[in-house]
Amino acid sequence: MKIMVVGGGGREHAIIKKLKENKSITEIFALPGNGGMAKDATPVAIGAKDIPAIVEFAKANAIDFAVVAPDDPLVLGCVDALLEAGIPAFGPKANAAIIEGSKVFSKNLMKKYSIPTAAYEVFEDAESALKYVESCEIPTVIKADGLALGKGVIIATDREMAIDAVKSIMTDKKFGASGNRIVVEEFLTGPEVSVLAFTDGKSVVPMVSSMDHKRALDGDEGLNTGGMGTVAPNPYYTDEIAEECMRTIFIPTIEAMNKEGREFRGCLYFGLMLTPKGPKVIEYNCRFGDPETQVVLPLLETDLLEAMMATASGNLDKCKIKFANKAACCVIMASKGYPEKYESGYEIKIAPEVFDSVYVAGARLEGERLVNAGGRVLGVTAVSDTLGEAIEAAYKKVEKVTFDNAYYRRDIGQRAMKALKE
Ligand code: AMP
Ligand code: GLY
């Protein structure tokens, strides 16, 4: 079988490595992929948002199954276009991907169907938004409606910040048209949990839970990033909480989308906060999380292609999805200075014995040399029987990967370890 994966980061590399375990796959193309995954897939210089070129490529190369991983192409209708061209594809259609594509849509959906989330107001003009934040409770959370490269959420810890956030999103259009509308919502507290779930609109099968580490520096200090590391499972997510989330969040969300005529087929990401008043939805994503995928898929025992095909064809109930009763830790190695200014072009050396554990995100080939070409360069994952062992093993593997100006957090998983001891 010939497979095509749309996207080019560490998440896509993790998907590709897992797919490769299926021996019926003869070739995997990554559009655009990156030089760091060239040993696992054939990178093709087609951008993830160039939908006409993606469809043309799939037809010309007789692709048997496509996986669309990033949010942008999903929201832009990449799966719709592939399906219309007769190419089976994993991922939601555009009318369902809106669950991530518009925060106003997702908040209104949750309100309409009583799915627990932070209380909120929607604003369509800067004037009324400013008036509101001048007297609302602080801290408050301000979110651009549309996609904003994961940067459209501002936690305002004082009023001045809240006012600046509204101005930069709505007046200065920091995120372009994504900021035409904003959501201002209640500030929630509690441990965060990421739960990815396969769903075909009829069944919903949560994967093993995980914990992201979004801040750049140790101790959850510094700027928000795309994610500096992950662990799975998330110790805060007990069986009891999982049961409650299934009943109050997962099933109601799938049913709500069906009732709206927006059946969701693909991977639905639930960003949850376990508040003192119970689990609440912080955000939905219409895709696998990055870097959550880099710890979740290594624990998957079921064949990934089989699970994806069952999901895409509406036969998820016939596929038994199993995860190993183990733990995983992924440490992201970034370029020093990320998420602000950083230098690139330094050669990356990966020792052969850890090659299978490395998921490359920001790198390119210069002849035979692999050099860093992005803020988040790669992720290193280890799986072990316990979380403590997985963390230790991941950091040991990190020592086998070198490039100048490499930076990584030293405390990935420590919060989870603390929770396990409590
Ligand atoms: P996002 O970019 O949507 O993943 O949001 C970034 C982070 O902002 C989340 O992971 C949370 O830590 C935080 N966040 C978002 N909404 C809220 C909220 N209502 N209360 C507290 N923190 C929030
Ligand atoms: N790790 C968060 C995300 O994928 O959006």
Coordinates of C-alpha atoms in Angstrom, one line a residue, residues 34-312:
N34 CA 11.4 17.3 6.5
G35 CA 15.0 16.1 5.9
G36 CA 15.1 14.4 9.3
M37 CA 12.5 11.9 8.3
A38 CA 14.0 11.0 5.0
K39 CA 15.0 7.5 6.2
D40 CA 11.4 6.7 7.1
A41 CA 9.4 8.4 4.4
T42 CA 9.9 10.2 1.1
P43 CA 9.7 14.0 1.6
V44 CA 7.7 15.7 -1.2
A45 CA 8.1 19.5 -1.7
I46 CA 4.4 20.2 -1.5
G47 CA 3.2 22.5 1.3
A48 CA 0.6 21.2 3.8
K49 CA -1.8 23.9 2.8
D50 CA -1.5 23.5 -1.0
I51 CA -4.7 21.4 -1.3
P52 CA -4.9 21.2 -5.2
A53 CA -1.2 20.0 -5.3
I54 CA -1.8 17.5 -2.5
V55 CA -4.8 16.0 -4.4
E56 CA -2.9 16.0 -7.7
F57 CA 0.0 14.2 -6.1
A58 CA -2.3 11.6 -4.5
K59 CA -4.0 10.8 -7.8
A60 CA -0.7 10.8 -9.8
N61 CA 0.9 8.4 -7.4
A62 CA -2.1 6.1 -6.8
I63 CA -2.1 6.8 -3.1
D64 CA -4.2 4.1 -1.2
F65 CA -4.7 6.1 2.0
A66 CA -4.0 9.6 3.1
V67 CA -3.4 10.9 6.7
V68 CA -3.9 14.7 7.1
A69 CA -2.3 15.6 10.4
P70 CA -2.1 19.5 10.8
D71 CA -4.9 21.8 11.7
D72 CA -4.6 24.2 8.7
P73 CA -5.2 21.7 5.9
L74 CA -8.0 20.1 7.8
V75 CA -9.8 23.4 8.4
L76 CA -9.2 24.3 4.8
G77 CA -11.0 21.1 3.6
C78 CA -8.1 18.9 2.6
V79 CA -9.9 15.7 3.6
D80 CA -13.0 16.9 1.7
A81 CA -10.9 17.4 -1.5
L82 CA -9.2 14.0 -1.2
L83 CA -12.5 12.1 -0.6
E84 CA -14.0 13.9 -3.6
A85 CA -11.1 12.7 -5.7
G86 CA -11.7 9.1 -4.4
I87 CA -8.7 9.0 -2.1
P88 CA -9.6 7.5 1.3
A89 CA -8.3 9.9 4.0
F90 CA -8.0 10.1 7.8
G91 CA -9.1 13.3 9.4
P92 CA -12.3 15.4 9.8
K93 CA -13.9 17.2 6.9
A94 CA -13.8 21.0 7.1
N95 CA -17.3 21.3 8.6
A96 CA -16.2 19.2 11.6
A97 CA -12.6 20.6 11.8
I98 CA -14.3 23.9 12.7
I99 CA -14.3 22.6 16.2
E100 CA -10.7 23.7 16.3
G101 CA -10.9 26.3 13.6
S102 CA -13.3 28.6 15.5
K103 CA -13.2 29.0 19.2
V104 CA -16.5 30.9 19.0
F105 CA -18.0 27.8 17.3
S106 CA -16.6 25.4 19.9
K107 CA -17.7 27.6 22.9
N108 CA -21.2 28.0 21.5
L109 CA -21.4 24.2 20.9
M110 CA -20.4 23.4 24.5
K111 CA -22.9 25.9 25.8
K112 CA -25.7 24.6 23.6
Y113 CA -25.1 21.0 24.6
S114 CA -24.1 21.6 28.3
I115 CA -20.6 20.3 27.9
P116 CA -18.5 21.6 30.9
T117 CA -16.2 24.5 29.9
A118 CA -15.2 28.0 31.2
A119 CA -17.9 30.7 31.3
Y120 CA -17.3 33.1 28.4
E121 CA -18.4 36.1 26.3
V122 CA -17.9 36.6 22.6
F123 CA -16.9 40.0 21.1
E124 CA -17.0 41.1 17.5
D125 CA -15.6 44.6 18.0
A126 CA -12.8 46.0 20.0
E127 CA -14.8 48.7 21.7
S128 CA -17.3 46.4 23.5
A129 CA -14.4 43.9 24.3
L130 CA -12.4 46.7 25.9
K131 CA -15.4 47.9 27.9
Y132 CA -15.9 44.3 29.2
V133 CA -12.3 43.7 30.2
E134 CA -12.2 47.0 32.0
S135 CA -14.3 45.6 34.7
C136 CA -14.3 41.8 34.3
E137 CA -12.7 39.5 36.9
I138 CA -8.9 39.1 36.7
P139 CA -7.1 36.9 35.7
T140 CA -9.1 36.4 32.5
V141 CA -8.3 34.5 29.4
I142 CA -8.5 36.1 25.9
K143 CA -8.6 33.9 22.8
A144 CA -8.5 34.8 19.1
D145 CA -11.4 33.0 17.4
G146 CA -9.4 31.5 14.5
L147 CA -6.2 29.5 14.2
A148 CA -3.2 31.5 15.4
L149 CA -0.3 29.0 15.3
G150 CA -1.1 28.0 18.8
K151 CA -0.3 31.6 20.0
G152 CA -3.8 33.0 20.1
V153 CA -4.5 32.5 23.8
I154 CA -3.4 35.2 26.3
I155 CA -3.8 34.7 30.1
A156 CA -4.1 38.2 31.4
T157 CA -3.0 38.3 35.0
D158 CA -3.7 42.0 35.3
R159 CA -6.1 44.4 33.7
E160 CA -3.5 46.2 31.6
M161 CA -2.5 42.9 30.0
A162 CA -6.2 42.2 29.2
I163 CA -6.6 45.6 27.5
D164 CA -3.3 45.1 25.6
A165 CA -4.4 41.6 24.5
V166 CA -7.7 42.9 23.1
K167 CA -5.9 45.8 21.3
S168 CA -3.3 43.6 19.8
I169 CA -5.7 40.9 18.6
M170 CA -8.6 43.0 17.5
T171 CA -7.2 46.4 16.6
D172 CA -3.6 45.6 15.5
K173 CA -4.7 42.3 14.0
K174 CA -1.7 40.4 15.4
F175 CA -3.2 37.1 14.1
G176 CA -4.9 38.6 11.1
A177 CA -8.5 37.7 10.4
S178 CA -8.3 35.1 13.2
G179 CA -8.8 38.0 15.6
N180 CA -12.0 39.4 14.0
R181 CA -13.8 37.9 16.9
I182 CA -12.5 37.0 20.4
V183 CA -13.6 34.9 23.3
V184 CA -13.0 36.2 26.8
E185 CA -13.3 33.5 29.3
E186 CA -13.2 32.6 32.9
F187 CA -9.7 31.7 34.2
L188 CA -9.7 28.0 35.4
T189 CA -7.3 26.2 37.6
G190 CA -6.3 22.6 38.0
P191 CA -4.0 20.0 36.4
E192 CA -4.2 19.8 32.6
V193 CA -4.7 16.6 30.7
S194 CA -4.6 15.9 27.0
V195 CA -6.8 13.1 25.7
L196 CA -6.7 12.2 22.0
A197 CA -9.5 10.0 20.8
F198 CA -10.3 8.1 17.7
T199 CA -13.9 8.7 16.6
D200 CA -15.9 7.9 13.5
G201 CA -18.9 9.8 14.7
K202 CA -20.5 6.7 16.2
S203 CA -17.9 5.3 18.6
V204 CA -15.3 7.2 20.5
V205 CA -12.1 5.5 21.7
P206 CA -9.9 7.6 23.9
M207 CA -6.2 6.9 23.7
V208 CA -3.9 6.8 26.7
S209 CA -3.9 10.2 28.4
S210 CA -0.9 12.6 28.3
M211 CA 0.6 15.7 29.8
D212 CA 2.2 18.5 27.8
H213 CA 4.8 21.0 29.1
K214 CA 4.0 24.2 27.3
R215 CA 6.3 26.6 28.9
A216 CA 9.9 27.2 27.6
L217 CA 11.8 26.9 30.9
D218 CA 12.1 24.5 33.9
G219 CA 9.5 24.8 36.6
D220 CA 6.8 25.9 34.0
E221 CA 8.4 29.3 33.7
G222 CA 9.0 31.4 30.6
L223 CA 7.0 31.8 27.4
N224 CA 4.4 29.5 26.0
T225 CA 5.8 27.2 23.3
G226 CA 4.4 24.6 21.0
G227 CA 5.3 22.1 23.7
M228 CA 8.7 21.2 25.3
G229 CA 7.9 17.6 26.3
T230 CA 5.2 15.2 27.2
V231 CA 4.5 12.1 29.3
A232 CA 1.9 9.4 29.1
P233 CA -0.2 8.3 30.9
N234 CA -1.1 11.5 32.9
P235 CA -1.3 10.4 36.5
Y236 CA -4.0 13.0 37.3
Y237 CA -6.3 11.2 34.9
T238 CA -7.6 8.4 37.1
D239 CA -10.1 5.8 35.9
E240 CA -12.8 7.6 37.8
I241 CA -12.1 10.9 36.0
A242 CA -11.8 9.0 32.7
E243 CA -15.3 7.6 33.2
E244 CA -16.6 11.0 34.1
C245 CA -15.0 12.6 31.0
M246 CA -16.5 9.9 28.8
R247 CA -20.0 10.6 30.2
T248 CA -19.9 14.4 30.4
I249 CA -17.6 15.4 27.7
F250 CA -16.5 12.8 25.0
I251 CA -19.9 11.2 24.2
P252 CA -21.8 14.5 24.4
T253 CA -19.3 16.2 22.1
I254 CA -19.6 13.5 19.4
E255 CA -23.4 13.6 19.7
A256 CA -23.4 17.4 19.6
M257 CA -21.4 17.4 16.4
N258 CA -23.8 14.8 14.8
K259 CA -26.8 16.9 15.8
E260 CA -25.2 19.9 14.1
G261 CA -24.7 17.8 10.9
R262 CA -21.0 17.9 11.4
E263 CA -20.0 14.3 12.0
F264 CA -16.4 14.1 13.2
R265 CA -14.2 11.3 11.8
G266 CA -10.5 11.3 12.8
C267 CA -8.6 12.2 15.9
L268 CA -10.4 14.5 18.3
Y269 CA -8.1 16.1 20.9
F270 CA -9.7 17.1 24.2
G271 CA -7.6 19.6 26.1
L272 CA -9.0 19.3 29.6
M273 CA -8.5 21.0 32.9
L274 CA -9.4 19.0 36.1
T275 CA -10.9 21.9 38.1
P276 CA -12.2 21.7 41.6
K277 CA -15.7 21.6 40.0
G278 CA -14.8 18.7 37.8
P279 CA -13.2 18.2 34.4
K280 CA -13.8 21.0 31.9
V281 CA -12.8 21.5 28.2
I282 CA -10.1 24.1 27.7
E283 CA -9.9 23.5 24.0
Y284 CA -10.7 21.0 21.2
N285 CA -8.2 20.2 18.5
C286 CA -9.3 18.5 15.3
R287 CA -6.1 16.4 15.1
F288 CA -3.3 14.6 16.9
G289 CA -1.5 16.8 19.4
D290 CA 2.2 17.7 19.0
P291 CA 4.2 16.6 21.1
E292 CA 1.4 14.4 22.6
T293 CA 1.5 12.0 19.6
Q294 CA 5.2 11.3 20.3
V295 CA 4.3 9.6 23.6
V296 CA 0.8 8.3 22.8
L297 CA 1.6 6.4 19.6
P298 CA 4.7 4.5 20.9
L299 CA 2.3 3.0 23.5
L300 CA -0.3 1.9 20.9
E301 CA -0.3 -1.9 20.4
T302 CA -3.0 -1.9 17.7
D303 CA -1.9 -1.4 14.1
L304 CA -2.2 2.3 13.5
L305 CA -3.2 2.0 9.8
E306 CA -5.9 -0.5 10.8
A307 CA -7.2 2.0 13.4
M308 CA -7.1 4.9 11.0
M309 CA -8.9 3.0 8.2
A310 CA -11.6 1.8 10.6
T311 CA -12.1 5.4 11.8
A312 CA -12.2 6.8 8.3

